[in-house]
XYZ file of C-alpha atoms in Angstrom:
572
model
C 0.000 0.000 0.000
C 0.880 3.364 -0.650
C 1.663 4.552 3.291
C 3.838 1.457 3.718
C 6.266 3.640 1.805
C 6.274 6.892 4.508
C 8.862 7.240 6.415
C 8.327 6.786 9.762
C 9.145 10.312 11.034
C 7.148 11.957 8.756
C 4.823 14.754 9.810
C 1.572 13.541 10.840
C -0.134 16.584 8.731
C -0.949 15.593 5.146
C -1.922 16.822 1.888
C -5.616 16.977 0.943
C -4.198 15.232 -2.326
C -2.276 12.521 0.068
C -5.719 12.388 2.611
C -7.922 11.732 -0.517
C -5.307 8.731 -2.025
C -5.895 7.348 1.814
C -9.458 7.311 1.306
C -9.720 5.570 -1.711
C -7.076 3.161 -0.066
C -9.753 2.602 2.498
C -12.569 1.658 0.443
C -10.537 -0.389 -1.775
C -9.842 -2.632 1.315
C -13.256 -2.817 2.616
C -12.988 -6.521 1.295
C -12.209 -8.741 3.938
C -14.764 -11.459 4.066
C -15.514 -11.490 0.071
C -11.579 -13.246 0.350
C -12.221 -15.549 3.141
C -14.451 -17.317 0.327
C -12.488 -16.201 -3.227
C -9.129 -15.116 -2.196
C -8.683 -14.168 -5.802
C -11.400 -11.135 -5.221
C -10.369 -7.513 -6.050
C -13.574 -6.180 -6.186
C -15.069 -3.311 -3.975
C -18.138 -4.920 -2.272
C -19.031 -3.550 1.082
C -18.261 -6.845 3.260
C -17.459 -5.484 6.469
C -17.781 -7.946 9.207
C -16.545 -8.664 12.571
C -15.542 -12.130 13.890
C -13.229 -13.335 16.402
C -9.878 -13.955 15.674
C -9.537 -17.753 15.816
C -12.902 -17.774 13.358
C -10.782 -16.100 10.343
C -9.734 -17.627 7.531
C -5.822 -16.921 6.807
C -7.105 -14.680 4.096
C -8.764 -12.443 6.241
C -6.131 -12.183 9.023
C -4.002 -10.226 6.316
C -3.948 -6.588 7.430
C -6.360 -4.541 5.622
C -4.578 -1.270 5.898
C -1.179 -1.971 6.810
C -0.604 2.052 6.868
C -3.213 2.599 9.428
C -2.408 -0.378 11.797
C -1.087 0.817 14.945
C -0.634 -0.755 18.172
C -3.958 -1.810 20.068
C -4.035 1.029 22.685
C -4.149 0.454 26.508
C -7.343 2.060 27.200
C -10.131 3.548 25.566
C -12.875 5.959 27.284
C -13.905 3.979 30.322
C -12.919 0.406 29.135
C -9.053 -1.312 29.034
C -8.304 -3.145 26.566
C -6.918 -7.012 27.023
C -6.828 -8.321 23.711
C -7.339 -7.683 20.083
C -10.792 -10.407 18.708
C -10.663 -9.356 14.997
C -10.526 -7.412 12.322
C -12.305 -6.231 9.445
C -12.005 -3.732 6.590
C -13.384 -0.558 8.636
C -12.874 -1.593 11.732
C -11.328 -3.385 14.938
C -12.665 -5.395 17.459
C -11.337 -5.646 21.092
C -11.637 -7.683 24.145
C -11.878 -5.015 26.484
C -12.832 -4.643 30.503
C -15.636 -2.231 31.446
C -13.528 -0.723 34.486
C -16.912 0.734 35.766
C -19.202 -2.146 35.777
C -16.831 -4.559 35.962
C -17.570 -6.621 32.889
C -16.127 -8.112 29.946
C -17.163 -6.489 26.582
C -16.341 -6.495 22.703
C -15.439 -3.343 21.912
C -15.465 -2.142 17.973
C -13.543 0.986 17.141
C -13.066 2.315 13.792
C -9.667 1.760 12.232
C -9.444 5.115 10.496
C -9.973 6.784 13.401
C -9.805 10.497 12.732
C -9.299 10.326 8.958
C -12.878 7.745 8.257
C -14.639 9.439 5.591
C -18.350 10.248 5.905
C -19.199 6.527 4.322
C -17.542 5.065 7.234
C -18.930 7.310 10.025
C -22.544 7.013 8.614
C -22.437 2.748 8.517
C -20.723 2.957 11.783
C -23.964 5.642 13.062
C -26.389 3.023 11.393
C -25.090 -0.378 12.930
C -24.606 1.702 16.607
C -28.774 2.928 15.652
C -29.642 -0.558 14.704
C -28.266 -2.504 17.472
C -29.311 0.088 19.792
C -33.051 -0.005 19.285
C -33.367 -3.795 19.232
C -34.057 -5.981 22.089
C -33.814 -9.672 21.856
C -31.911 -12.530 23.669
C -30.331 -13.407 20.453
C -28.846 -10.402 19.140
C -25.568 -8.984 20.397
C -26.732 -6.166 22.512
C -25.397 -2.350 23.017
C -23.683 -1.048 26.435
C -22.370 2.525 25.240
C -21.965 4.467 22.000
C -19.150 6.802 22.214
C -16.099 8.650 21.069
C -12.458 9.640 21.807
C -9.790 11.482 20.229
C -11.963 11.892 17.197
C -12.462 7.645 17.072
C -16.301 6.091 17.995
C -16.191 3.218 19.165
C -19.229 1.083 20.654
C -19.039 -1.477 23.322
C -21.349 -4.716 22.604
C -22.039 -7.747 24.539
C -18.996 -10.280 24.590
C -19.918 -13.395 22.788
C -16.548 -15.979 24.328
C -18.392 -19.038 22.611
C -17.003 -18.480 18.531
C -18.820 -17.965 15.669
C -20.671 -20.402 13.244
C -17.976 -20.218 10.872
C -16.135 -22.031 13.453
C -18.655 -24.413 14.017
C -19.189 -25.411 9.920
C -15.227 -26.155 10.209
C -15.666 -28.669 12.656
C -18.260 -31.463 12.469
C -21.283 -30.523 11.321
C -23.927 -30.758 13.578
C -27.102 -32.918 13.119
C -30.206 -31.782 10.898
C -32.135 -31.338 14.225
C -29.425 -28.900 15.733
C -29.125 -27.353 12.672
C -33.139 -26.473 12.535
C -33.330 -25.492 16.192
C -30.182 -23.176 15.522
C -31.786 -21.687 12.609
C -35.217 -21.465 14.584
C -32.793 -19.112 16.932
C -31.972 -16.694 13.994
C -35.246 -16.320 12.924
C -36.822 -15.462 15.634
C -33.959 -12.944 16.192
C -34.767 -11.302 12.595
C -38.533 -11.156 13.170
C -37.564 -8.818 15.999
C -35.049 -7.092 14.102
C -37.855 -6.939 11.008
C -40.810 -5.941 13.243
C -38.407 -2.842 14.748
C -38.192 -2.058 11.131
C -34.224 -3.002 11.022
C -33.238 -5.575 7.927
C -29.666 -6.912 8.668
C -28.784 -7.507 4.565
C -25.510 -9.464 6.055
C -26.471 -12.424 7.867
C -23.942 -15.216 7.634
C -21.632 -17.857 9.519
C -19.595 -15.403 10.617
C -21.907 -12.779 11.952
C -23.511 -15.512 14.101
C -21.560 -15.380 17.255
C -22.173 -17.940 20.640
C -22.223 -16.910 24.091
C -20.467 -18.641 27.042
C -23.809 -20.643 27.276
C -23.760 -21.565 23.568
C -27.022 -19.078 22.821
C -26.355 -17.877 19.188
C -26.081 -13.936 18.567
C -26.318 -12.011 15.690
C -23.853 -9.123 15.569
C -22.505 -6.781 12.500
C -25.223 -4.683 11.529
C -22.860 -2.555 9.595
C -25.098 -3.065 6.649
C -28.928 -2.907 8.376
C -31.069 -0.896 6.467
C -33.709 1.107 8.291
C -36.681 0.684 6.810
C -38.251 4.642 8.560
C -35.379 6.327 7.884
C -33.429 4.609 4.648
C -30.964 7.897 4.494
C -29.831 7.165 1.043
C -26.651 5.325 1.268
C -27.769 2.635 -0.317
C -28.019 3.006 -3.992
C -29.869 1.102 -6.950
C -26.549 -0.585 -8.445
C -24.329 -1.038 -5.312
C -23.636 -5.172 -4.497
C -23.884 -4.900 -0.966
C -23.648 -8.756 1.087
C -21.354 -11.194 1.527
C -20.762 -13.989 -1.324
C -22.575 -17.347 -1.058
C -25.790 -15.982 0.993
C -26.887 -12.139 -0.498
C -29.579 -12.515 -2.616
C -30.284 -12.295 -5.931
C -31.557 -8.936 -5.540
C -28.424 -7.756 -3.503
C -26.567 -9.803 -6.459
C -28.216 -8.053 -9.123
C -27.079 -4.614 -7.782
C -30.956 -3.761 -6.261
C -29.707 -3.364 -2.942
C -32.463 -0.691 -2.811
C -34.927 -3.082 -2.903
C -34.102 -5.177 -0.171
C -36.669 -6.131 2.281
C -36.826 -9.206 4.979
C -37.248 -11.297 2.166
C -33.396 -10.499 1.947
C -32.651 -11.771 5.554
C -34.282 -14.572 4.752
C -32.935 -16.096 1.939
C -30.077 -15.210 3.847
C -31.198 -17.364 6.500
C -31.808 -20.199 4.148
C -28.105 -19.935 2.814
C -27.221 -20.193 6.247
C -29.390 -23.698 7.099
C -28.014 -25.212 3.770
C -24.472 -24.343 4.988
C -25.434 -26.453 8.364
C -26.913 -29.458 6.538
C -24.477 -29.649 3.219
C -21.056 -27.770 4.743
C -21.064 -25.649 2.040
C -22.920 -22.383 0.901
C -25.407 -22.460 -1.756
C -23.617 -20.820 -4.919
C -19.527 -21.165 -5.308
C -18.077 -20.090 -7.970
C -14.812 -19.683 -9.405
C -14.768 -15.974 -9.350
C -16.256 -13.215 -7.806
C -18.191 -12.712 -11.106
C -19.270 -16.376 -11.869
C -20.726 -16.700 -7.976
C -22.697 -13.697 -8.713
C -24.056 -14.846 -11.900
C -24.899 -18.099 -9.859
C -26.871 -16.395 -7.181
C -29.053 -14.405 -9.830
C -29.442 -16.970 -12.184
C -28.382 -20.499 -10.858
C -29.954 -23.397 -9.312
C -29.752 -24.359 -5.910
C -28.660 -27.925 -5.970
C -30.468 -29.636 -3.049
C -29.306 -30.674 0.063
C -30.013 -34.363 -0.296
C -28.016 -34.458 -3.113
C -25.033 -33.083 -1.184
C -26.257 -34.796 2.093
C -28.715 -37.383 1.825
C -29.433 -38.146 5.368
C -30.532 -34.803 4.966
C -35.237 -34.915 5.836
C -36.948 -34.328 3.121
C -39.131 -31.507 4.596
C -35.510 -29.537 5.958
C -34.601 -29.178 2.634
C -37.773 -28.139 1.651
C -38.025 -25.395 4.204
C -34.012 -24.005 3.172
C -35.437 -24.118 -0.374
C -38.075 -22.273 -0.472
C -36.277 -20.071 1.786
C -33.861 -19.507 -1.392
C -35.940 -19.082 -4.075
C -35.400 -16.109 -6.913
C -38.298 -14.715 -6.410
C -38.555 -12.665 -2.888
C -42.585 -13.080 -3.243
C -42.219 -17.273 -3.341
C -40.187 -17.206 0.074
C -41.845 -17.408 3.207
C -43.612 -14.097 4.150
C -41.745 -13.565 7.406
C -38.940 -14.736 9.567
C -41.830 -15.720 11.982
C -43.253 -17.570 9.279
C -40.252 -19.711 8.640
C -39.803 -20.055 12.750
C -42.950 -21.451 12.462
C -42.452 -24.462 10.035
C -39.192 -25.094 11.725
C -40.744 -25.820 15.056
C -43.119 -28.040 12.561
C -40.474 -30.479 11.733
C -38.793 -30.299 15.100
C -42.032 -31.284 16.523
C -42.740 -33.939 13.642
C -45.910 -32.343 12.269
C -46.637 -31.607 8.598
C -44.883 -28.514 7.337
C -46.410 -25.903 5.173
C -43.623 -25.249 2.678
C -43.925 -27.917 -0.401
C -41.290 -28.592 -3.050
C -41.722 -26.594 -6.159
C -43.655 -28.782 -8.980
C -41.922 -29.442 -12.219
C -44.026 -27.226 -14.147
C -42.756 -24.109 -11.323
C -39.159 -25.496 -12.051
C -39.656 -24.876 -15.839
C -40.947 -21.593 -15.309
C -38.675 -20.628 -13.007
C -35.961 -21.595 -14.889
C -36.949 -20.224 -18.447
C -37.781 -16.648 -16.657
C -33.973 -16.811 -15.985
C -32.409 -18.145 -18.545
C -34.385 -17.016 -21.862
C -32.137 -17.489 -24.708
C -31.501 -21.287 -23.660
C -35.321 -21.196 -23.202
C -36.063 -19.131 -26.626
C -33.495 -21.960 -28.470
C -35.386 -24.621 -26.861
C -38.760 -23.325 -27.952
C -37.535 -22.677 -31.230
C -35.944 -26.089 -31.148
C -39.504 -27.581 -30.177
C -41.410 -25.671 -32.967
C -39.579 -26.565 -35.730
C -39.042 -29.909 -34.858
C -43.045 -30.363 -34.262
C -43.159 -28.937 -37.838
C -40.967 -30.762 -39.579
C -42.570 -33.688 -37.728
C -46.023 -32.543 -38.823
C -44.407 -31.542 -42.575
C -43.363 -35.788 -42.315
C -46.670 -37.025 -41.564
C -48.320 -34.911 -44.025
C -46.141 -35.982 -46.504
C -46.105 -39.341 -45.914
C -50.407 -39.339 -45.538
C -50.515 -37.579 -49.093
C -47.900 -39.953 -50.685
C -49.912 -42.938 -49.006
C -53.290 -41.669 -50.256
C -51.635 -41.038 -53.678
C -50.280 -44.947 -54.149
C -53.552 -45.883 -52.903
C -55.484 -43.973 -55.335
C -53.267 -45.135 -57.961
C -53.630 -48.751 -56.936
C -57.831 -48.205 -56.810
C -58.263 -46.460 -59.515
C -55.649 -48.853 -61.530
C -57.550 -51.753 -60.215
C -61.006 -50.568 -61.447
C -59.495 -49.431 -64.582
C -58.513 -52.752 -65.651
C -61.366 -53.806 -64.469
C -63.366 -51.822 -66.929
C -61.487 -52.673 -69.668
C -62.581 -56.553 -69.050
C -66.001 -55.304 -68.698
C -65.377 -53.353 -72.601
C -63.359 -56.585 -73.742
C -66.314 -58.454 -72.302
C -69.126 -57.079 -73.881
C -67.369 -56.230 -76.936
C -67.658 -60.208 -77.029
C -71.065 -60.627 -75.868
C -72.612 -58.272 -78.049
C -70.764 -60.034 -81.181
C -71.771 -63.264 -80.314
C -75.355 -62.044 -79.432
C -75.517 -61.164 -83.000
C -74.118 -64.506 -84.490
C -76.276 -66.177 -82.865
C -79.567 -64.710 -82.821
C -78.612 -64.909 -86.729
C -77.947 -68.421 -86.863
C -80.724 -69.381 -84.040
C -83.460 -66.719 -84.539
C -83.814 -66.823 -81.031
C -85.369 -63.740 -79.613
C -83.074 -64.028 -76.509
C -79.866 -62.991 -77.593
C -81.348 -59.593 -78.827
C -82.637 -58.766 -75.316
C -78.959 -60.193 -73.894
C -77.528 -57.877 -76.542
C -79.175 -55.002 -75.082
C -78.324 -55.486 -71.989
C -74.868 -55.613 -72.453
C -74.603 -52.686 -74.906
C -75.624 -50.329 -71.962
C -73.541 -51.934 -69.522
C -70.637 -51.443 -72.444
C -71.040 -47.277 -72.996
C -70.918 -47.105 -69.125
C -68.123 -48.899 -68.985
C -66.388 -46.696 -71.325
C -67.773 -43.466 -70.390
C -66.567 -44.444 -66.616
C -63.496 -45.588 -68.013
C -62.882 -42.089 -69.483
C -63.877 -40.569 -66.651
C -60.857 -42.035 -64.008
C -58.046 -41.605 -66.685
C -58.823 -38.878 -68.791
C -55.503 -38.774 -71.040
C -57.250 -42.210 -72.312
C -60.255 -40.193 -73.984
C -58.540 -39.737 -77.152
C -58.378 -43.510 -77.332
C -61.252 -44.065 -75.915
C -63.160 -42.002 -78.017
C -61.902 -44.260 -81.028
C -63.025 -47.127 -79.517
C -66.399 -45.137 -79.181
C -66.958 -44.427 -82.680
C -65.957 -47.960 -83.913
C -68.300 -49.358 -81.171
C -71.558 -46.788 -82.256
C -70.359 -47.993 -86.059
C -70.821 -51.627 -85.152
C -73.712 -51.422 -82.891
C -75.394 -48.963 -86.245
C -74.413 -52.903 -88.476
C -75.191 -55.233 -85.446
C -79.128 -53.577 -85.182
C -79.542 -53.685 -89.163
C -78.339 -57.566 -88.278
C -80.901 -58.130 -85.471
C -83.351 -56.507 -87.926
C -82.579 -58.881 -90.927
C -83.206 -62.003 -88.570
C -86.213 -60.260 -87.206
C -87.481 -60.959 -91.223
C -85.632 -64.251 -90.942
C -83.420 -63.175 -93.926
C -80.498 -64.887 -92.636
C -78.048 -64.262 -95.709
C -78.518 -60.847 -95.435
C -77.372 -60.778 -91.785
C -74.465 -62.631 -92.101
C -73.520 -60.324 -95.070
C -73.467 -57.322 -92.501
C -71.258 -59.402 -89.779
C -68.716 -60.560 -92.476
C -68.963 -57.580 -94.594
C -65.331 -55.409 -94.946
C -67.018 -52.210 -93.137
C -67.848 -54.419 -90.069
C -64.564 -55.744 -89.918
C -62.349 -53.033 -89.868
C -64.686 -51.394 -87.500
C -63.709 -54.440 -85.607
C -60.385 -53.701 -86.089
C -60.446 -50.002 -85.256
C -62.112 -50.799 -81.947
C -59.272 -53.431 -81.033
C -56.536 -50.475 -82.343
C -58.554 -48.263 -79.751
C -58.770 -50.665 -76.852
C -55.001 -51.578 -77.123
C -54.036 -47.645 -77.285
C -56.205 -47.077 -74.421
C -54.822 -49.988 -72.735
C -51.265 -48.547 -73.290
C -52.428 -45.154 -72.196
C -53.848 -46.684 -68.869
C -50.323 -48.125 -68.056
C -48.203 -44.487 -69.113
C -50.774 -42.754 -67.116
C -50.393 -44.916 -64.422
C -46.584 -44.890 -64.334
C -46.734 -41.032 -64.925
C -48.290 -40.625 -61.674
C -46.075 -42.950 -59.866
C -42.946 -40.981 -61.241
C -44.065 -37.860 -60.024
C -45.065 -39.137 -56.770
C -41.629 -40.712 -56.666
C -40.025 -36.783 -57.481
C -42.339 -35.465 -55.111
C -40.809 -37.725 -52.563
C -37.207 -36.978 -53.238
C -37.742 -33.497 -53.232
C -39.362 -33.773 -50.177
C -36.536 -35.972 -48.488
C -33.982 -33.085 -49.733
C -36.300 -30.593 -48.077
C -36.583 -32.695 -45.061
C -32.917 -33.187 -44.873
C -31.830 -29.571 -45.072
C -34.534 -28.878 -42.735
C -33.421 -31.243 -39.892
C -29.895 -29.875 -40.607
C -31.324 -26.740 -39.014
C -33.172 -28.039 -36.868
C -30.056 -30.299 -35.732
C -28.026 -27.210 -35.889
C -30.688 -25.068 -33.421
C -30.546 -28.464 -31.276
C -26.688 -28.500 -30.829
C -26.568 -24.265 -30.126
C -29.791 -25.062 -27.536
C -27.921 -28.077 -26.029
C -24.989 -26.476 -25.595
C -26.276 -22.848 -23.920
C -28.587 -25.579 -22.228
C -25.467 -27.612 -20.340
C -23.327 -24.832 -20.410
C -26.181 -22.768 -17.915
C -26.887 -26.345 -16.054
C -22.790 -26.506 -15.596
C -22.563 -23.198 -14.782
C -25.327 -23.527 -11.818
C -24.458 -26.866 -10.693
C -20.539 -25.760 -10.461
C -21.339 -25.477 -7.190
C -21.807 -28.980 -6.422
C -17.934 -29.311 -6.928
């Protein structure tokens, strides 16, 4: 640091340039817990936070402001000081002896003394305000605000027992300690919370234990007073400690902190107690942040699974996003804690799948937005598919039906092409009356063939229509035939059925029936090519499709497991 560099003897009177570089010194440090968790952590968070000595991590024990460390003095105001407890970035916290009441106290004293800047005096002002107006069995409580040689110090109740911090190094205690520990808290906040004080800084290490092992919650350096918020804290500042703020203190909306904020804070706490670790760990400063706005909590019985069910689900709905789908109040969350103590049915439930989804695609919408996207176009190309495939079906089976009855027809024509010629032969040779009527018959059944026949394949009407005018040509010589052997003038009838115009009507008709046959079968394999095309254009489609679709799918995966990575990192 810059005033390591002084000389020793140099005059105690500065600069207003050389006071100013101090001050910035002093907020740059105000750091000390953000490195007991991420050593690597240059940032300027506002972590200030007391703990005894033997509860800090090595990190922490580092001086802060090696250029304003100075000797622990004998005596301040009324009290003597025995031993130095710990140290954080604003200030110092003694063991001292009230030499007029005769009692042991923690005394906290600001390190910058006369040179703290009006940041420093105000937190200082609000934690002394806080502390002072609350009232409860678990909270550290106030003996004397005061001030000498230009330095305020406050003297709280000694807590000789350690801090939780301690006790989360050691073994962890059992799911039932942890809960009545946590019950403890709580009820401590509601008090805080009902005097209109929200502590925004609850962790291990402001938990301290009396001689008697009751736990205390001290360092109210960052309590926000709810009547009288003077303005110091500002939309955009992270103020907490890593692993239990908030997502709104995360997010920068320190403004908009509430008791919802002590109690997620509280639930970061209880999963500490039943996993050993906090919620959210990150790699960095940045990535832990990022976890706590946008992570998932992984839950305890994952980390722990001896862990009861309904514990975890108390600690996590005591850490969801949303401040509105925590518990209400700290009295609230008391409340369902005595529950499971007492082995009665909790009111906090585990979220349902369908919240999970939600929850998750409100924070993470572009993995969401791919996903959905994803979805869509995979539904349509699946829909595009079935379509396809229906339509080529219900082509091939039109083609095979109408094929089918086609040839069909054209056995019925062949058929009564036959019967009417032999109806004529014989009623000529027999004079039977019979084959005239069967004749008839047939000849109707024949033009309906045909005209049917036209009908289903109507390239074959040219064709067709041949075969029409030969057949109307030889039914015109066939009735002059029937009307010759009506007058039993056989000769002449046979003349007409053996005559050259009959026969190469004959012959025109069988021209006509064998184009239309070969018309049926082009028509017919026409239709089968272009459903064939129709198909391989439609694979090529479908294959350049699913290539984007395939490609959406491997840029959704990926933002997918790289978000579930990124909020599970904790785990390791």
């Amino acid at each position: 640091m810059p005033t390591d560099d002084k000389p020793a003897d140099e005059s105690p009177d500065t600069t207003d340039g050389e006071a100013a570089k101090r001050s910035k010194e002093r907020a740059d440090d105000e750091v000390s817990e953000t490195a007991a968790f991420f050593p690597e952590n240059d940032s300027t968070f506002e972590l200030e936070t007391i703990r005894v000595k033997e509860g800090l991590s090595k990190e922490v024990t580092k001086p802060a402001r090696q250029g304003i460390e100075s000797p622990a003095p004998k005596q301040i105001a009324s009290y003597e000081i025995v031993a130095e407890l710990g140290r954080g970035g604003m200030g110092v916290v003694y063991e001292a002896r009230d030499m007029r009441l005769k009692r042991t106290v923690a005394l906290k004293v600001i390190l910058a003394g006369g040179h703290a800047g009006n940041s420093e005096l105000e937190r200082f002002q609000t934690e002394a305000e806080a502390v002072a107006r609350l009232k409860h069995p678990n909270i550290v409580q106030v003996y004397e605000i005061g001030e000498q040689d230009g330095r305020p110090f406050i003297a709280l109740e000694y807590c000789s027992g350690g801090c939780l911090s301690d006790l989360l190094r050691g073994n962890s205690p059992s799911p039932q300690e942890s809960a009545r520990l946590v019950v403890s808290i709580a009820d401590a906040m509601e008090h805080s919370h009902s005097e209109g004080v929200i502590h925004r800084d609850l962790k291990p290490g402001n938990i301290l234990f009396d001689s008697a092992g009751a736990p205390k919650v001290v360092d109210f350096g960052l309590a926000k007073k709810l009547d009288e918020d003077k303005g110091h804290t500002r939309t955009g500042m992270v103020m907490g400690s890593l692993g239990y703020m908030s997502p709104e203190q995360a997010s920068g909306k320190s403004g908009q902190t509430d008791h919802a904020t002590d109690i997620y804070a509280i639930g970061a706490i209880l999963y500490s107690l039943l996993s050993g670790q906090p919620p959210f760990q990150g790699a960095s400063v940045i990535e832990t942040l990022n976890l706590v706005i946008e992570g998932d909590v992984v839950p305890i019985r994952r980390l722990n699974p001896s862990c009861p069910q309904d514990l975890d689900t108390i600690c996590l709905k005591c850490l969801q996003k949303s401040a509105s789908n925590r518990y209400s109040s700290c009295a609230e969350l008391a409340a369902d804690l005595r529950r499971f103590l007492n082995g009665e049915p909790i009111l906090a439930r585990a979220s349902t799948p369908y919240e999970q989804i939600i929850s998750w695609t409100r924070r993470n919408p572009l993995p969401s937005l791919v996903a959905g996207v994803s979805v869509l176009m995979l539904a349509i190309l699946s829909a595009t598919f079935a379509a396809m495939a229906y339509r080529n079906n219900r082509i091939i089976k039109t083609i095979q039906e109408r094929d089918m009855r086609v040839q069909e027809l054209r056995g019925i024509i062949l058929y009564d092409d036959e019967v009417l010629t032999n109806s004529c032969l014989l009623a000529t040779l027999t004079f039977d009356e019979m084959w005239r009527k069967r004749y008839k018959e047939h000849e109707r059944e024949l033009l309906a063939s045909i005209d049917e026949a036209v009908s289903l394949v109507p390239d074959a009407k040219a064709g067709l229509d041949e075969v029409n005018t030969a057949n109307e040509e030889l039914i015109q010589i066939e009735t002059r035939a029937f009307e010759a052997v009506a007058q039993e003038n056989r000769a002449e009838a046979l003349d007409l059925l053996t005559s050259e115009t009959y026969l190469t009507q004959k012959k025109a008709y069988q021209k006509g029936m064998k184009d239309f046959s070969a018309t049926l079968k082009g028509y017919s394999m026409k239709r089968v090519d272009a459903a064939y095309k129709e198909a391989v254009l439609f694979f090529i489609t479908a294959l350049v499709f699913g290539a984007i679709v395939t490609v959406v799918f491997l840029v959704g995966g990926y933002s997918f497991i790289r978000t579930v990575r990124f909020s599970t990192s904790s785990i390791d």
